[in-house]
C-alpha positions as a printed Julia matrix, in Angstrom:
61×3 Matrix{Float64}:
  0.09  -0.01   -0.12
  2.83   2.43    0.81
  4.42   1.88   -2.67
  1.01   2.5    -4.29
  1.02   6.03   -2.47
  4.61   6.63   -3.59
  3.96   5.76   -7.39
  0.44   7.23   -7.49
  1.62  10.59   -8.95
  3.72   8.79  -11.66
  0.87   6.63  -12.5
 -1.55   9.66  -12.89
  0.92  11.43  -14.84
  1.11   8.53  -17.48
 -2.66   9.42  -18.13
 -2.5   13.1   -18.55
 -3.07  12.62  -22.28
 -3.84   9.67  -24.61
 -1.6    6.53  -24.32
  1.25   6.4   -25.35
  1.91   9.91  -25.55
  3.03  10.76  -21.96
  5.1    7.46  -21.57
  7.0    8.21  -24.75
  7.63  11.72  -23.44
  8.77  10.47  -20.22
 11.08   7.91  -21.74
 12.6   10.81  -23.86
 12.87  12.97  -20.75
 14.77  10.35  -18.98
 17.32  10.22  -21.84
 16.2    7.03  -23.57
 15.52   6.8   -27.1
 11.74   6.89  -27.99
 10.33   7.39  -31.42
  7.91  10.13  -32.06
  4.27   9.41  -31.85
  2.61   8.64  -35.01
 -0.53  10.18  -36.4
 -3.21  10.79  -35.5
 -1.64  11.23  -32.06
  0.35  14.52  -31.58
  3.24  15.4   -29.2
  2.61  16.27  -25.6
  1.99  19.95  -25.2
  4.46  22.33  -23.35
  2.15  22.69  -20.2
  1.95  18.84  -19.93
  5.52  18.24  -20.7
  6.28  20.64  -17.64
  3.84  18.8   -15.42
  5.53  15.44  -16.45
  9.1   16.86  -15.82
  7.87  17.84  -12.39
  6.6   14.62  -11.53
  9.82  12.85  -12.68
 11.85  15.35  -10.77
 10.11  14.01   -7.63
 11.54  10.7    -8.14
 15.02  11.95   -8.71
 15.13  12.44  -12.51
């Protein structure tokens, strides 16, 4: 249960946009290779990218 509460912000962040957009952006922000999303999907917008960066920063990245 403690682990659930620790990871809850990260899990919520993975669903701030249509899957797999946030997951691919997180992988890219962590410095790993991630292919761009394909149409009809679009890249994560700047505001959501900043939110995702903040969440990842809370986990030391």
